PDB file of C-alpha atoms in Angstrom:
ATOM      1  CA  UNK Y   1      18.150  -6.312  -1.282  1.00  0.00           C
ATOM      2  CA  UNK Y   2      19.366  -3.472  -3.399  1.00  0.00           C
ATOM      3  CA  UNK Y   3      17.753  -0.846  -1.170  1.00  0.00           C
ATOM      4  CA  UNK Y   4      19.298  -2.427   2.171  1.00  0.00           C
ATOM      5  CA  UNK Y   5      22.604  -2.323   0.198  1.00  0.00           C
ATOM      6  CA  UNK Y   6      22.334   1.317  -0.933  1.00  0.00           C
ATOM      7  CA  UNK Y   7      21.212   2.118   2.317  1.00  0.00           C
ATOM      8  CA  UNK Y   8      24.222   0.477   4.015  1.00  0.00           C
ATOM      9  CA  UNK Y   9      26.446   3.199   1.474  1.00  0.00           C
ATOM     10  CA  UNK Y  10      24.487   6.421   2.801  1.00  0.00           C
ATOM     11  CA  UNK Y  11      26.752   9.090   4.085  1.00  0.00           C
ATOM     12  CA  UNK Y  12      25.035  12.153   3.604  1.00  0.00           C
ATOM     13  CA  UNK Y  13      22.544  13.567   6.495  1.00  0.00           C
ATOM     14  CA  UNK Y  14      19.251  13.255   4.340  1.00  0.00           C
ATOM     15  CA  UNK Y  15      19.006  10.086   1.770  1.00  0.00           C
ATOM     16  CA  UNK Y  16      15.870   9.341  -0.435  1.00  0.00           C
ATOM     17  CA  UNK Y  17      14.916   6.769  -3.104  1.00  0.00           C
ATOM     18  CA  UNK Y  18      14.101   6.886  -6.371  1.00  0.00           C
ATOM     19  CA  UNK Y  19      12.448   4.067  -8.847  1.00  0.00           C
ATOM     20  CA  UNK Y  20      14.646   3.976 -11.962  1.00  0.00           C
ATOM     21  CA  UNK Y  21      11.911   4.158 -14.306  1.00  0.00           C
ATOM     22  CA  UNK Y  22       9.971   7.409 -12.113  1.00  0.00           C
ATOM     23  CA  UNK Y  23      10.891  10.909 -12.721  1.00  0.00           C
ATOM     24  CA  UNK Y  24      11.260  13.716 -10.651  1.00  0.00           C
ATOM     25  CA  UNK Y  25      10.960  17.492 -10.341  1.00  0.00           C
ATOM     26  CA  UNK Y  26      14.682  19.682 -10.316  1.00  0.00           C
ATOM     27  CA  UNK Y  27      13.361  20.867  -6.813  1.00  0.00           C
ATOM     28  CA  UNK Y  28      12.331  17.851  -5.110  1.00  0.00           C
ATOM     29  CA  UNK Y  29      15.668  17.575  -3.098  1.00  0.00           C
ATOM     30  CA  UNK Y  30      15.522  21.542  -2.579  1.00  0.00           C
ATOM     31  CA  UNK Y  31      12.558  21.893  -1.727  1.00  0.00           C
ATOM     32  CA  UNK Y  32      12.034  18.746   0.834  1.00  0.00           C
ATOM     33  CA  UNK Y  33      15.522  19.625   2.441  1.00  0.00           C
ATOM     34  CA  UNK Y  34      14.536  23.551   3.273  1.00  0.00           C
ATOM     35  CA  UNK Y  35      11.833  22.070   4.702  1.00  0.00           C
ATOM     36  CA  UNK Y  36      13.238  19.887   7.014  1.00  0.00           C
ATOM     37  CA  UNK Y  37      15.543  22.369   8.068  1.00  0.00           C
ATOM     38  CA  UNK Y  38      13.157  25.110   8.456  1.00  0.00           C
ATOM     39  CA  UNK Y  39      10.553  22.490  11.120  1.00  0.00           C
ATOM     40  CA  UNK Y  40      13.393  20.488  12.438  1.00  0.00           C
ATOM     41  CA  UNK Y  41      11.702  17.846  10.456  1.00  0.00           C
ATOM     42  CA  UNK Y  42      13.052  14.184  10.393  1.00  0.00           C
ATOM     43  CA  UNK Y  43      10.622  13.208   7.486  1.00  0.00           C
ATOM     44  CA  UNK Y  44       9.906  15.206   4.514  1.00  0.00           C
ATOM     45  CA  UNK Y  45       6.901  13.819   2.309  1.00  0.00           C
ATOM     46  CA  UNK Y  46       5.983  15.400  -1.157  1.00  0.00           C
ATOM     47  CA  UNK Y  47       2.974  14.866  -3.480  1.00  0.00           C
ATOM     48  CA  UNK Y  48       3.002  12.264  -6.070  1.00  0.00           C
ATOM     49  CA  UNK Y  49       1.947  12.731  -9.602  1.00  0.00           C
ATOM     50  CA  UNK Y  50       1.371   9.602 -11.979  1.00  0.00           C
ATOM     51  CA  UNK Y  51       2.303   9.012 -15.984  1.00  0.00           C
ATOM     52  CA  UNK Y  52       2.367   7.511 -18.210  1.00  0.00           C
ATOM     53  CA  UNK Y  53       3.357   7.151 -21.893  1.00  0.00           C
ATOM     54  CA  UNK Y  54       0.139   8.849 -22.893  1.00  0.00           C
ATOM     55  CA  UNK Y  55       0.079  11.601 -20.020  1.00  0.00           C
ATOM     56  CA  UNK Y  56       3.425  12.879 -19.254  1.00  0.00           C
ATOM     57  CA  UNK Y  57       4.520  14.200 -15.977  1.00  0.00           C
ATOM     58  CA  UNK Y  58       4.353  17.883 -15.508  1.00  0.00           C
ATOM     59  CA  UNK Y  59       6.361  20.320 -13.950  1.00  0.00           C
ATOM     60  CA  UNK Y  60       3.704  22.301 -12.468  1.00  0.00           C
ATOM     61  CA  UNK Y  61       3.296  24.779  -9.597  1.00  0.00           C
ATOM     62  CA  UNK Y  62       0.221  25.754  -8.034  1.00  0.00           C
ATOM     63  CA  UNK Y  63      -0.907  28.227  -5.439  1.00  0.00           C
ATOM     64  CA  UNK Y  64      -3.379  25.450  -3.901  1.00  0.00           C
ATOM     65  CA  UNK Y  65      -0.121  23.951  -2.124  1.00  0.00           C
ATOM     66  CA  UNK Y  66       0.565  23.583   1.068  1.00  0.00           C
ATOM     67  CA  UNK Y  67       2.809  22.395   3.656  1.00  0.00           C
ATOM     68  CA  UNK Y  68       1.659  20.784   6.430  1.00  0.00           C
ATOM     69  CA  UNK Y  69       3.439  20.138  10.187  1.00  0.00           C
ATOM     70  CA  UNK Y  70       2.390  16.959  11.824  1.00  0.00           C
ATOM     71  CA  UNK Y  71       3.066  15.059  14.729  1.00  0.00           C
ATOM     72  CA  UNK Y  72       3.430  11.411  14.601  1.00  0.00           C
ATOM     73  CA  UNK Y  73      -0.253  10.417  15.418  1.00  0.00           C
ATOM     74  CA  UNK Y  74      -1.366  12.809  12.180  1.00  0.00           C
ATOM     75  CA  UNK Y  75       1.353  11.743   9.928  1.00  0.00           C
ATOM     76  CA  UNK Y  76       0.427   7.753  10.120  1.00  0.00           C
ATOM     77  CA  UNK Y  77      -3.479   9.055   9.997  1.00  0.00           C
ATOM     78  CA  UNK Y  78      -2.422  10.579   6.457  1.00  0.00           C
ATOM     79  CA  UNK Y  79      -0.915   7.133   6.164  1.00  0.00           C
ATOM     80  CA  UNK Y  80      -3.782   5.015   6.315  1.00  0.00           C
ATOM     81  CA  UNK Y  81      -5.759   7.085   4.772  1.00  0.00           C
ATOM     82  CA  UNK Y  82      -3.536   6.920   1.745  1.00  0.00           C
ATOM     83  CA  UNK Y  83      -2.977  10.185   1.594  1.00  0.00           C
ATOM     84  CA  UNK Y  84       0.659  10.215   2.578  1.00  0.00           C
ATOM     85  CA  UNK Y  85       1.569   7.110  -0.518  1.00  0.00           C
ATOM     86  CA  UNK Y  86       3.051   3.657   1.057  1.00  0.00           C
ATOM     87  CA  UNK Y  87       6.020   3.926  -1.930  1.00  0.00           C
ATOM     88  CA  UNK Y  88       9.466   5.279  -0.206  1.00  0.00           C
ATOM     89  CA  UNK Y  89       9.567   7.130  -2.500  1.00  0.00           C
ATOM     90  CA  UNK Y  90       8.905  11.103  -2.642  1.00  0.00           C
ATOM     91  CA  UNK Y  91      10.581  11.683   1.154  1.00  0.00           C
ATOM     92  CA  UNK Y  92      13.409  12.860   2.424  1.00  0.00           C
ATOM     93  CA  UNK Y  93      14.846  10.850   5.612  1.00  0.00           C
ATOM     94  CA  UNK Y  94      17.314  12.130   7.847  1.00  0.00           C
ATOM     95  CA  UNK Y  95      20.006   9.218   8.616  1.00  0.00           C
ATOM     96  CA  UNK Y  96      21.015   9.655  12.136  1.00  0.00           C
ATOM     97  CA  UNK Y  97      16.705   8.950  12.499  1.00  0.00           C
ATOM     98  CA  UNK Y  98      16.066   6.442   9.876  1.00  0.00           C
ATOM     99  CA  UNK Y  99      19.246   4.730   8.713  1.00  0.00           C
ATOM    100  CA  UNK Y 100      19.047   1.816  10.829  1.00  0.00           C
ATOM    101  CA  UNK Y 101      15.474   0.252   9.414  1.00  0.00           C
ATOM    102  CA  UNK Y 102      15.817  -2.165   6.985  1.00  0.00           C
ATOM    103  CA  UNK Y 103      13.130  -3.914   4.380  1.00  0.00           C
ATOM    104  CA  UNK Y 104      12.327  -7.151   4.973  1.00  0.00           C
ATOM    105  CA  UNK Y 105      14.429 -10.035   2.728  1.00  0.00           C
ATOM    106  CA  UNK Y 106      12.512 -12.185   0.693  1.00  0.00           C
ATOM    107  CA  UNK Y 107       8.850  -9.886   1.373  1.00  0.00           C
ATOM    108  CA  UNK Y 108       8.676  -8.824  -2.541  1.00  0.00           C
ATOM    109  CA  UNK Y 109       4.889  -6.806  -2.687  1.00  0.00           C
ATOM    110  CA  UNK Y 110       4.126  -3.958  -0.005  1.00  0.00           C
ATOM    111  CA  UNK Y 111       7.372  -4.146   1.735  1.00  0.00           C
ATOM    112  CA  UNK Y 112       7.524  -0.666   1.037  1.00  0.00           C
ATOM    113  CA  UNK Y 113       4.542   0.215   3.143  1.00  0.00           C
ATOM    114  CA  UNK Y 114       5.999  -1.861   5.902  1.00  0.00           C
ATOM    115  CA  UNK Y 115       9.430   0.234   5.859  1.00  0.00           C
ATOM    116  CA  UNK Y 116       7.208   3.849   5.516  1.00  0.00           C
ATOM    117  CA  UNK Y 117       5.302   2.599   8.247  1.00  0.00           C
ATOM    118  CA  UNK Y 118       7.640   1.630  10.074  1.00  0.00           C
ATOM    119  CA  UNK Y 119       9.603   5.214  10.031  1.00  0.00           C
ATOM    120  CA  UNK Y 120       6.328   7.138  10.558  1.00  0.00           C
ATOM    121  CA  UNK Y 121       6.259   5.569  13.687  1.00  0.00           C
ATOM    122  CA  UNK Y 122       9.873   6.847  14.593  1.00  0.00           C
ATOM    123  CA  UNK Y 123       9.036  10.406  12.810  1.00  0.00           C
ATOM    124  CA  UNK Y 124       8.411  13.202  15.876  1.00  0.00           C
ATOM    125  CA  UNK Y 125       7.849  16.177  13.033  1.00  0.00           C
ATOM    126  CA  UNK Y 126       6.811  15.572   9.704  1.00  0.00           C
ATOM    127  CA  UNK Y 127       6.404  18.338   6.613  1.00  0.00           C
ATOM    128  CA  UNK Y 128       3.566  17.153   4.477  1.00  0.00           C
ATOM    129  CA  UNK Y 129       4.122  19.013   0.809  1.00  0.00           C
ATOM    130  CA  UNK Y 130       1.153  18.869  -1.432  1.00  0.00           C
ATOM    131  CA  UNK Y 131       3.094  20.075  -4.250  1.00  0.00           C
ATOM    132  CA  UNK Y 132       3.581  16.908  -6.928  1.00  0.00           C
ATOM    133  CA  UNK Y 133       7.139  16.873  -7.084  1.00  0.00           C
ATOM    134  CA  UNK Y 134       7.819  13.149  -7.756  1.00  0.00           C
ATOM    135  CA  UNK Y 135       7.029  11.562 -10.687  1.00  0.00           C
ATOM    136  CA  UNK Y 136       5.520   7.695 -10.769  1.00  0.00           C
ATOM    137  CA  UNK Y 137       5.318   5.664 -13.736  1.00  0.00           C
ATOM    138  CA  UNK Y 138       2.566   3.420 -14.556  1.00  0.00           C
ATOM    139  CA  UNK Y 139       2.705   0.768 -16.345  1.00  0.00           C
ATOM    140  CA  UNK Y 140       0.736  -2.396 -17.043  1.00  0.00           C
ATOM    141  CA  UNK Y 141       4.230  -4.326 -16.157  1.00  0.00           C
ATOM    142  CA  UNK Y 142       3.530  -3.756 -12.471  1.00  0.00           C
ATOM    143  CA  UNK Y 143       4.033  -6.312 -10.022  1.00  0.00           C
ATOM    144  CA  UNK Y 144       0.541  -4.466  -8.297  1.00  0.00           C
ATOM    145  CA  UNK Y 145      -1.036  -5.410 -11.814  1.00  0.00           C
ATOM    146  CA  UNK Y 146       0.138  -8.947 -11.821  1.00  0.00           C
ATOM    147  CA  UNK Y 147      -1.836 -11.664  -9.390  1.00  0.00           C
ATOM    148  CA  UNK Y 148       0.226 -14.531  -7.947  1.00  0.00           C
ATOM    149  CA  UNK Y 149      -0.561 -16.277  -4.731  1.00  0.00           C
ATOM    150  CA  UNK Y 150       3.015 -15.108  -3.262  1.00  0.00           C
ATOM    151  CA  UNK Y 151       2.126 -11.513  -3.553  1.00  0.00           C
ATOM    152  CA  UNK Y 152      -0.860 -12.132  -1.622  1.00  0.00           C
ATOM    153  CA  UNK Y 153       0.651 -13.435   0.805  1.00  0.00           C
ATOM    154  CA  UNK Y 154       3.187 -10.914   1.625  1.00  0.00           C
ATOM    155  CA  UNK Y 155       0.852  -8.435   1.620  1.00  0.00           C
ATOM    156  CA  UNK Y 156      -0.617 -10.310   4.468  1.00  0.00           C
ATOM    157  CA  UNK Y 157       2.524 -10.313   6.025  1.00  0.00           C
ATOM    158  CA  UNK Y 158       2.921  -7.328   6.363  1.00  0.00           C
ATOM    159  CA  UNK Y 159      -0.596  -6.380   7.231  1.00  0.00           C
ATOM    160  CA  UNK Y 160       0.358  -8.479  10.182  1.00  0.00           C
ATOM    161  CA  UNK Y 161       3.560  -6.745  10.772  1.00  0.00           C
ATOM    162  CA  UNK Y 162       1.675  -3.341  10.775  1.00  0.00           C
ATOM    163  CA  UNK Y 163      -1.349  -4.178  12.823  1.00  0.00           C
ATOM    164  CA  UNK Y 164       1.522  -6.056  15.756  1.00  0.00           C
ATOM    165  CA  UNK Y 165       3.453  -2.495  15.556  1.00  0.00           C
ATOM    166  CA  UNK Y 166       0.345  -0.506  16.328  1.00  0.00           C
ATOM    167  CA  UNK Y 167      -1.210  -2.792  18.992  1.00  0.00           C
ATOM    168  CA  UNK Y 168       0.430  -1.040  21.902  1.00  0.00           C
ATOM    169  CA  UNK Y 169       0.766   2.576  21.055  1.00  0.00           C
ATOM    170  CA  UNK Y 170      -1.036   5.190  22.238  1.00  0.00           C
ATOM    171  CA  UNK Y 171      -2.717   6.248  19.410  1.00  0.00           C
ATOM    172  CA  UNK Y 172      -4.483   3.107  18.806  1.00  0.00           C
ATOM    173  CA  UNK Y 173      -7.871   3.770  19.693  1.00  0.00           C
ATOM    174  CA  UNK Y 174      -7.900   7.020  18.046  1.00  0.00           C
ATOM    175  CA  UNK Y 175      -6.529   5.468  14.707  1.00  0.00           C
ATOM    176  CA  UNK Y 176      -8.193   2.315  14.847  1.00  0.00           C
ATOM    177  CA  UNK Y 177     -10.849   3.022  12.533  1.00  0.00           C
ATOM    178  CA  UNK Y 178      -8.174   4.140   9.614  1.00  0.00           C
ATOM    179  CA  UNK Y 179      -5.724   1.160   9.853  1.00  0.00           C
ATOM    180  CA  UNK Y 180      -8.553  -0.787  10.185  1.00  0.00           C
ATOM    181  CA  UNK Y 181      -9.653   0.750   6.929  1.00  0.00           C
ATOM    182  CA  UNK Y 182      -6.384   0.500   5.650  1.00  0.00           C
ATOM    183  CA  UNK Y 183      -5.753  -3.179   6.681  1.00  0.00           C
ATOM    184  CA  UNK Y 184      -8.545  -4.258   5.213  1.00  0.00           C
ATOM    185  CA  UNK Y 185      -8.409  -2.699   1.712  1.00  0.00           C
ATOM    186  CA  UNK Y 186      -4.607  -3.747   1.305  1.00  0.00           C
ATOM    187  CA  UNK Y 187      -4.617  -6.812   2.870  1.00  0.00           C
ATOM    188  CA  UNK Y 188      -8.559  -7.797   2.759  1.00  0.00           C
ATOM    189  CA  UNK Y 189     -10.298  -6.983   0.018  1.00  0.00           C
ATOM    190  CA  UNK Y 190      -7.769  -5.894  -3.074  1.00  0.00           C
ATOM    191  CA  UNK Y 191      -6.301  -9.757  -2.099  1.00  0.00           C
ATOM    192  CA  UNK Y 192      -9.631 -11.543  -2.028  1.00  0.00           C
ATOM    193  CA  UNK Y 193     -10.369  -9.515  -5.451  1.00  0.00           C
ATOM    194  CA  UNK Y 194      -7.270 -11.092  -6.967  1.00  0.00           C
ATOM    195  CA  UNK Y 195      -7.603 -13.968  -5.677  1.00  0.00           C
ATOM    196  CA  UNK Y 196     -11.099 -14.385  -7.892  1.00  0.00           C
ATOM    197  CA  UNK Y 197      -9.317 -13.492 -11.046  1.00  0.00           C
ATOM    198  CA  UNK Y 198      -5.946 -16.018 -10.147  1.00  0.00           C
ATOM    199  CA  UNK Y 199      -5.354 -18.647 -12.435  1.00  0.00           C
ATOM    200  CA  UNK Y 200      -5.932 -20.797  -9.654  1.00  0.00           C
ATOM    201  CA  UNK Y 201      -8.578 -22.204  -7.000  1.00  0.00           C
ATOM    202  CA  UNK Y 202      -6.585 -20.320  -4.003  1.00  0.00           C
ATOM    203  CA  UNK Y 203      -8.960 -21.203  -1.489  1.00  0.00           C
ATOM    204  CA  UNK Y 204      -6.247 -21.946   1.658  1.00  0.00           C
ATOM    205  CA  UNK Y 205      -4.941 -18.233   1.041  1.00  0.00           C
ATOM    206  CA  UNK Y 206      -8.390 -16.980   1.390  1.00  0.00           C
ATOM    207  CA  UNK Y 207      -8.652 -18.995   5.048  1.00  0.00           C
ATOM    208  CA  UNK Y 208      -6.053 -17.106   6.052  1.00  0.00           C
ATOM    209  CA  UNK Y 209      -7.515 -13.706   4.977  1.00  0.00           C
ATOM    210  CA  UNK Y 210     -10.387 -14.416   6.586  1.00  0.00           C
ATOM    211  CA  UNK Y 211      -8.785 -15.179   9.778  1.00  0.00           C
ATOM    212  CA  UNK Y 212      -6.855 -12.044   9.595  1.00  0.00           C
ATOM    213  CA  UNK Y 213      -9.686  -9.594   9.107  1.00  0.00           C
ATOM    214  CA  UNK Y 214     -12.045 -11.249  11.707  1.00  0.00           C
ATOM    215  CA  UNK Y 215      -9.614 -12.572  14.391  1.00  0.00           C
ATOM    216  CA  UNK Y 216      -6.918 -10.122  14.257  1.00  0.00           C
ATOM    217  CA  UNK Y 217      -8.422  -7.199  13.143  1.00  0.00           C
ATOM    218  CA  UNK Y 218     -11.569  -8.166  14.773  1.00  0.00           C
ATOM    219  CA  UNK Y 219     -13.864  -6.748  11.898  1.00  0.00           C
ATOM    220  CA  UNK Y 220     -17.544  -7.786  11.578  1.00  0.00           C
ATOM    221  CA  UNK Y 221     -19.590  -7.102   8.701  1.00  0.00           C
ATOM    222  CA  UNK Y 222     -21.525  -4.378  10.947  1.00  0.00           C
ATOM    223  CA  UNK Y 223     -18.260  -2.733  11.373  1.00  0.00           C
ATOM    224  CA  UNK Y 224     -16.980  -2.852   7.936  1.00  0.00           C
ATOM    225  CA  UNK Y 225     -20.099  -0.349   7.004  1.00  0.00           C
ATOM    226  CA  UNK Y 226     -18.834   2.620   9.508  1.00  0.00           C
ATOM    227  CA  UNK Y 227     -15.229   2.118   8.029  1.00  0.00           C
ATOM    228  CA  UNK Y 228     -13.887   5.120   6.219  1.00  0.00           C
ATOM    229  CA  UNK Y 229     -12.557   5.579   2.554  1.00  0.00           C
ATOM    230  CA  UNK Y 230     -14.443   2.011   1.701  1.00  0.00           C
ATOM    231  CA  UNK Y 231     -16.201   0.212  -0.712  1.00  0.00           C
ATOM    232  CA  UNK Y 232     -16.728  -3.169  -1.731  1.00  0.00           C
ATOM    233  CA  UNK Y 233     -19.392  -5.573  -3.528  1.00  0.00           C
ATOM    234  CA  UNK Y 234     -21.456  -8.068  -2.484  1.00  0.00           C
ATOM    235  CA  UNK Y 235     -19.215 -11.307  -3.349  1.00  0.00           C
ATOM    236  CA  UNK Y 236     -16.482  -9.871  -1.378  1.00  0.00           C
ATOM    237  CA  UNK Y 237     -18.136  -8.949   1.432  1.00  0.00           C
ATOM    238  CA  UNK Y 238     -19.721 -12.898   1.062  1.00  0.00           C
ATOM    239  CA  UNK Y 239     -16.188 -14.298   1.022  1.00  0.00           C
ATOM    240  CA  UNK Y 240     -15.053 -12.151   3.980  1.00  0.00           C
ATOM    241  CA  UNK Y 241     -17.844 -12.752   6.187  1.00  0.00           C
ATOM    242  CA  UNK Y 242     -20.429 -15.071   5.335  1.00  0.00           C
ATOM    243  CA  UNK Y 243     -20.287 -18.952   7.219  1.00  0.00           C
ATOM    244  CA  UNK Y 244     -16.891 -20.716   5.659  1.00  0.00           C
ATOM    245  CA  UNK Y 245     -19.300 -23.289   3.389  1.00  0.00           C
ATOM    246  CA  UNK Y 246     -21.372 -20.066   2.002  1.00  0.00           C
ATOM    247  CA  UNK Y 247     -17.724 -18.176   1.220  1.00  0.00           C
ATOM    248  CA  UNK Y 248     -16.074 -21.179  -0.426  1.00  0.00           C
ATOM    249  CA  UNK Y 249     -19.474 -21.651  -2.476  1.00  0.00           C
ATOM    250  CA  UNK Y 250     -19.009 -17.951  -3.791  1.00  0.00           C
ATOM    251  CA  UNK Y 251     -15.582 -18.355  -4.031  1.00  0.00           C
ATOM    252  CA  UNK Y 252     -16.062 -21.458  -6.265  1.00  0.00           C
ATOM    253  CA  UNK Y 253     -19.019 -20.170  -8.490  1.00  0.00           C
ATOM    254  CA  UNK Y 254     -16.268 -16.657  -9.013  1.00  0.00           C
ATOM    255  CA  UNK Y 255     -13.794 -18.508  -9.848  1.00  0.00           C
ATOM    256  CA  UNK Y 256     -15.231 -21.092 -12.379  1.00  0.00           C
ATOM    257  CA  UNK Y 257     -16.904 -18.122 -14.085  1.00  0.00           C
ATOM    258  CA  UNK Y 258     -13.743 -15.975 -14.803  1.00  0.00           C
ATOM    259  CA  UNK Y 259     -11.898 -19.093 -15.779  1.00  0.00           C
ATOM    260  CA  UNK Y 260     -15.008 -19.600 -18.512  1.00  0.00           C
ATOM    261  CA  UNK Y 261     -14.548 -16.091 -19.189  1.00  0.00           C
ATOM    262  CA  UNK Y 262     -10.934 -16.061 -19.783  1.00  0.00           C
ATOM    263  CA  UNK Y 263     -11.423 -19.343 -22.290  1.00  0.00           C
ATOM    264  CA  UNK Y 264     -13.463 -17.459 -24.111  1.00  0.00           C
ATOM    265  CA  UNK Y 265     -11.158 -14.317 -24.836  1.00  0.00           C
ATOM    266  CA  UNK Y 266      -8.849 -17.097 -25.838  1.00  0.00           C
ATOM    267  CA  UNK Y 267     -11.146 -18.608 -28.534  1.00  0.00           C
ATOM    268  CA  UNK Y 268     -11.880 -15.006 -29.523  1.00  0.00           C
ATOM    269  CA  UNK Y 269      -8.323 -14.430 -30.132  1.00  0.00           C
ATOM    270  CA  UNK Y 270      -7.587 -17.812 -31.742  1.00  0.00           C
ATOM    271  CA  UNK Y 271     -10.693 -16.660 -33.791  1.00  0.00           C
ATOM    272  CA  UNK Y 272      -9.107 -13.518 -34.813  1.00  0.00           C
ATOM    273  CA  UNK Y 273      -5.708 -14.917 -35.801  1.00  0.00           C
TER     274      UNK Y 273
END
């Protein structure tokens, strides 16, 4: 809500975001906008660098960066390969281009790779600086630390959202392998993970995952092996894949171990007190 309303007060030609707790670099805004005017650009990304209260962000230059033209096909490659981040962060958008997208109300976790999707798909020339100009916090605080069912299912929201908006472009079949990759890690695996480690037996959630990834996506195990930038462990891959009863007998036996596990850090820390 309080990026729709800021972006309903843009005036300028270029806007950009920034997360009030992130820092950035006294160029970033320089050196993204003389690079949209120099390639006619209508989407300026920059590299990220992360800190943290024990590693502070650096204002560094290095002569290993680069700036990269792409078309629209290469800049949502970059995308899925996470390699361009999903945060709106770190770009610079030109209005006339971008102002009318919106985040979705009420979507709270990966909305923001839903919106940078979203304008990737509208961006003809994109700059691609390597140089880490913006500055991202972390902190255990995160709602991508925290686990609740509702998160979840956004994400698989908008892995639906993204996987509808690439179903009839042209690129597809040359991409498919990356936003399958993609898909799968966001709104596949990292949920099923969580899921295990959720206060809460979850299994209805993971029904729907599963019918995502195999009917939508149309993943098999076989294909999940040839998928780039991947990796996963055998309980997962159980969950994702194996006959409903076998997943929901894995997905039991996780989940009644980490609850043991978590009563006994809480006896160990009763113990202590």
């Amino acid at each position: 809500v309080a990026r729709n309303f800021g972006l309903s007060q843009v005036q300028g030609t270029y806007f950009t975001f920034v997360d009030a707790d992130d820092l950035v670099h006294p160029d970033l805004l320089q050196s993204m906008y003389q690079a949209a005017m120099l390639h006619h650009a209508q989407l300026v990304n920059c590299g990220k660098q992360p800190f943290s209260e024990t590693a502070p962000f650096l204002n560094q230059v290095s002569d290993a960066d680069t700036l990269d033209v792409l078309s629209t096909e290469q800049g949502l490659k970059r995308f899925f390969a996470t390699e361009i981040e999903s945060g709106p962060w770190g770009k610079l958008y030109l209005s006339s281009h971008f102002l009318a997208n919106r985040f979705v109300p009420n979507v709270g976790y990966m909305e923001d790779a839903l919106y940078v999707f979203t304008c990737l798909k509208e961006t003809v020339v994109l700059v691609d600086l390597s140089r880490p100009l913006y500055g991202y916090r972390q902190h255990a605080e995160s709602v991508t630390h925290v686990v609740r069912a509702k998160y979840i299912e956004d994400s698989l929201f908008v892995g639906q959202e993204i996987h509808q908006g690439c179903l009839k472009e042209v690129w597809l079949d040359q991409l498919r392998p990356n936003m399958n990759s993609f898909l799968l890690q966001q709104c596949g695996l990292i949920s099923i993970s969580k899921l295990l480690y959720a206060a809460q037996n979850h299994w209805a959630l993971c029904i729907k995952i599963r019918d995502f990834v195999q009917k939508e996506l149309q993943i098999s195990l076989d294909t999940l092996k040839t998928l780039p930038y991947f990796g996963v462990d055998k309980s997962r891959a159980q969950i994702l894949f194996a006959p409903a009863w076998q997943a929901k007998m894995v997905f039991a036996i996780k989940h009644w171990y980490t609850q043991q596990r978590m009563k006994r850090k809480l006896k160990q820390k009763k113990g202590q007190k």
